Amino acid sequence: MNGYEKTGVLSLNDIRVPSENQLRKGVAIIECVQEIPCNPCAAICPVNAISMKDINSIPIVDFDKCTGCGKCVSICPGLAIFVVKTVDNSKALVTLPYEFLPIPKTGDKVKALNRWGEICGDAEVVRVNMLGKTTVVTIRVDKKLAMEVRNIRV
Ligand code: SF4
Ligand code: SF4
């Protein structure tokens, strides 16, 4: 049994982690680990960076092809895709799906939450987009949190 099957929460051991270089350009991190019939992420990607053997397969991102555009973030019904981009030696941008109210505004200071829903640091909202039905929020966080922050508390 995988760790997340016991806890219900993914860890870095359960997902593919990009290289430092790939993170510098900004890439999609897909945290979808169960074989379910779903594929809008692969269908919407403009550069065919997401591959699936069939509709039940787990999606795999080609980090070298991915441009970090974020279209897959808003289309995923499982809220399982994030875009992570490191911007310098100390900060990173994390783009995440957000379906709670109130919708944050650019410039808001919010709490960064880890995969367990625990506060793990502070974040600043730098962009809010409605690309589809789901609001997509980009936050600036400490670089060390880039692969840990997966939600915010407004
Ligand atoms: S972020 Fe854009 S380019 Fe990257 S996998 Fe998603 S849709 Fe494709
Ligand atoms: S759209 Fe989301 S839930 Fe569906 S396969 Fe892609 S990552 Fe998984």
PDB file of N, CA and C and ligand atoms in Angstrom, residues 30-34 36-42 50 52 55 57-59 72 75-81, ligand 2:
ATOM      1  N   ILE A  30       1.612  17.549 -11.647  1.00  0.00           N
ATOM      2  CA  ILE A  30       0.323  16.854 -11.610  1.00  0.00           C
ATOM      3  C   ILE A  30       0.309  15.901 -10.421  1.00  0.00           C
ATOM      4  N   GLU A  31      -0.660  16.123  -9.535  1.00  0.00           N
ATOM      5  CA  GLU A  31      -0.744  15.302  -8.329  1.00  0.00           C
ATOM      6  C   GLU A  31      -1.996  14.425  -8.419  1.00  0.00           C
ATOM      7  N   CYS A  32      -2.065  13.697  -9.501  1.00  0.00           N
ATOM      8  CA  CYS A  32      -3.210  12.833  -9.825  1.00  0.00           C
ATOM      9  C   CYS A  32      -2.640  11.425  -9.899  1.00  0.00           C
ATOM     10  N   VAL A  33      -2.948  10.590  -8.937  1.00  0.00           N
ATOM     11  CA  VAL A  33      -2.243   9.309  -8.823  1.00  0.00           C
ATOM     12  C   VAL A  33      -3.169   8.103  -8.930  1.00  0.00           C
ATOM     13  N   GLN A  34      -4.462   8.353  -9.138  1.00  0.00           N
ATOM     14  CA  GLN A  34      -5.364   7.214  -9.225  1.00  0.00           C
ATOM     15  C   GLN A  34      -5.865   7.056 -10.648  1.00  0.00           C
ATOM     16  N   ILE A  36      -8.327   6.873 -13.077  1.00  0.00           N
ATOM     17  CA  ILE A  36      -9.750   7.185 -13.213  1.00  0.00           C
ATOM     18  C   ILE A  36      -9.988   7.631 -14.658  1.00  0.00           C
ATOM     19  N   PRO A  37     -11.179   7.430 -15.192  1.00  0.00           N
ATOM     20  CA  PRO A  37     -11.430   7.847 -16.580  1.00  0.00           C
ATOM     21  C   PRO A  37     -11.585   9.361 -16.688  1.00  0.00           C
ATOM     22  N   CYS A  38     -10.492  10.037 -17.011  1.00  0.00           N
ATOM     23  CA  CYS A  38     -10.476  11.499 -17.026  1.00  0.00           C
ATOM     24  C   CYS A  38      -9.283  11.937 -17.858  1.00  0.00           C
ATOM     25  N   ASN A  39      -9.479  12.937 -18.720  1.00  0.00           N
ATOM     26  CA  ASN A  39      -8.316  13.394 -19.494  1.00  0.00           C
ATOM     27  C   ASN A  39      -8.373  14.839 -19.991  1.00  0.00           C
ATOM     28  N   PRO A  40      -9.192  15.730 -19.405  1.00  0.00           N
ATOM     29  CA  PRO A  40      -9.203  17.105 -19.922  1.00  0.00           C
ATOM     30  C   PRO A  40      -7.860  17.802 -19.830  1.00  0.00           C
ATOM     31  N   CYS A  41      -7.029  17.412 -18.884  1.00  0.00           N
ATOM     32  CA  CYS A  41      -5.708  18.054 -18.787  1.00  0.00           C
ATOM     33  C   CYS A  41      -4.908  17.787 -20.056  1.00  0.00           C
ATOM     34  N   ALA A  42      -4.908  16.534 -20.495  1.00  0.00           N
ATOM     35  CA  ALA A  42      -4.143  16.198 -21.703  1.00  0.00           C
ATOM     36  C   ALA A  42      -4.756  16.864 -22.930  1.00  0.00           C
ATOM     37  N   ILE A  50       1.263  16.712 -21.893  1.00  0.00           N
ATOM     38  CA  ILE A  50       0.709  15.718 -20.965  1.00  0.00           C
ATOM     39  C   ILE A  50       0.349  14.468 -21.759  1.00  0.00           C
ATOM     40  N   MET A  52      -0.939  10.348 -21.763  1.00  0.00           N
ATOM     41  CA  MET A  52      -1.661   9.291 -21.056  1.00  0.00           C
ATOM     42  C   MET A  52      -1.748   8.110 -22.008  1.00  0.00           C
ATOM     43  N   ILE A  55      -7.426   6.636 -21.432  1.00  0.00           N
ATOM     44  CA  ILE A  55      -8.163   7.596 -20.591  1.00  0.00           C
ATOM     45  C   ILE A  55      -8.127   7.223 -19.102  1.00  0.00           C
ATOM     46  N   SER A  57      -5.378   6.094 -17.624  1.00  0.00           N
ATOM     47  CA  SER A  57      -3.992   6.121 -17.150  1.00  0.00           C
ATOM     48  C   SER A  57      -3.699   7.384 -16.341  1.00  0.00           C
ATOM     49  N   ILE A  58      -2.634   7.318 -15.579  1.00  0.00           N
ATOM     50  CA  ILE A  58      -2.177   8.483 -14.824  1.00  0.00           C
ATOM     51  C   ILE A  58      -1.461   9.437 -15.795  1.00  0.00           C
ATOM     52  N   PRO A  59      -1.821  10.716 -15.795  1.00  0.00           N
ATOM     53  CA  PRO A  59      -1.171  11.664 -16.718  1.00  0.00           C
ATOM     54  C   PRO A  59       0.280  11.936 -16.336  1.00  0.00           C
ATOM     55  N   CYS A  72      -4.002  23.739 -17.838  1.00  0.00           N
ATOM     56  CA  CYS A  72      -4.415  22.468 -17.235  1.00  0.00           C
ATOM     57  C   CYS A  72      -4.859  22.646 -15.784  1.00  0.00           C
ATOM     58  N   ILE A  75      -8.650  23.441 -15.711  1.00  0.00           N
ATOM     59  CA  ILE A  75      -9.570  22.467 -16.314  1.00  0.00           C
ATOM     60  C   ILE A  75      -9.696  21.199 -15.476  1.00  0.00           C
ATOM     61  N   CYS A  76      -8.759  20.967 -14.576  1.00  0.00           N
ATOM     62  CA  CYS A  76      -8.727  19.691 -13.846  1.00  0.00           C
ATOM     63  C   CYS A  76      -9.858  19.615 -12.812  1.00  0.00           C
ATOM     64  N   PRO A  77     -10.806  18.690 -12.970  1.00  0.00           N
ATOM     65  CA  PRO A  77     -11.905  18.600 -12.008  1.00  0.00           C
ATOM     66  C   PRO A  77     -11.455  18.111 -10.631  1.00  0.00           C
ATOM     67  N   GLY A  78     -10.279  17.500 -10.589  1.00  0.00           N
ATOM     68  CA  GLY A  78      -9.772  16.998  -9.314  1.00  0.00           C
ATOM     69  C   GLY A  78      -8.917  18.006  -8.567  1.00  0.00           C
ATOM     70  N   LEU A  79      -8.781  19.227  -9.118  1.00  0.00           N
ATOM     71  CA  LEU A  79      -7.934  20.268  -8.498  1.00  0.00           C
ATOM     72  C   LEU A  79      -6.555  19.686  -8.163  1.00  0.00           C
ATOM     73  N   ALA A  80      -6.016  18.955  -9.112  1.00  0.00           N
ATOM     74  CA  ALA A  80      -4.806  18.170  -8.841  1.00  0.00           C
ATOM     75  C   ALA A  80      -3.575  18.686  -9.571  1.00  0.00           C
ATOM     76  N   ILE A  81      -3.697  19.858 -10.226  1.00  0.00           N
ATOM     77  CA  ILE A  81      -2.550  20.356 -10.995  1.00  0.00           C
ATOM     78  C   ILE A  81      -2.139  21.736 -10.483  1.00  0.00           C
TER      79      ILE A  81
HETATM   80  S1  SF4 B   2      -7.782  16.430 -15.465  1.00  0.00           S
HETATM   81 FE1  SF4 B   2      -7.016  16.266 -13.361  1.00  0.00          FE
HETATM   82  S2  SF4 B   2      -8.118  14.507 -12.479  1.00  0.00           S
HETATM   83 FE2  SF4 B   2      -8.333  14.370 -14.721  1.00  0.00          FE
HETATM   84  S3  SF4 B   2      -6.616  13.055 -15.358  1.00  0.00           S
HETATM   85 FE3  SF4 B   2      -5.907  15.189 -15.533  1.00  0.00          FE
HETATM   86  S4  SF4 B   2      -4.900  15.570 -13.561  1.00  0.00           S
HETATM   87 FE4  SF4 B   2      -6.168  13.728 -13.255  1.00  0.00          FE
END
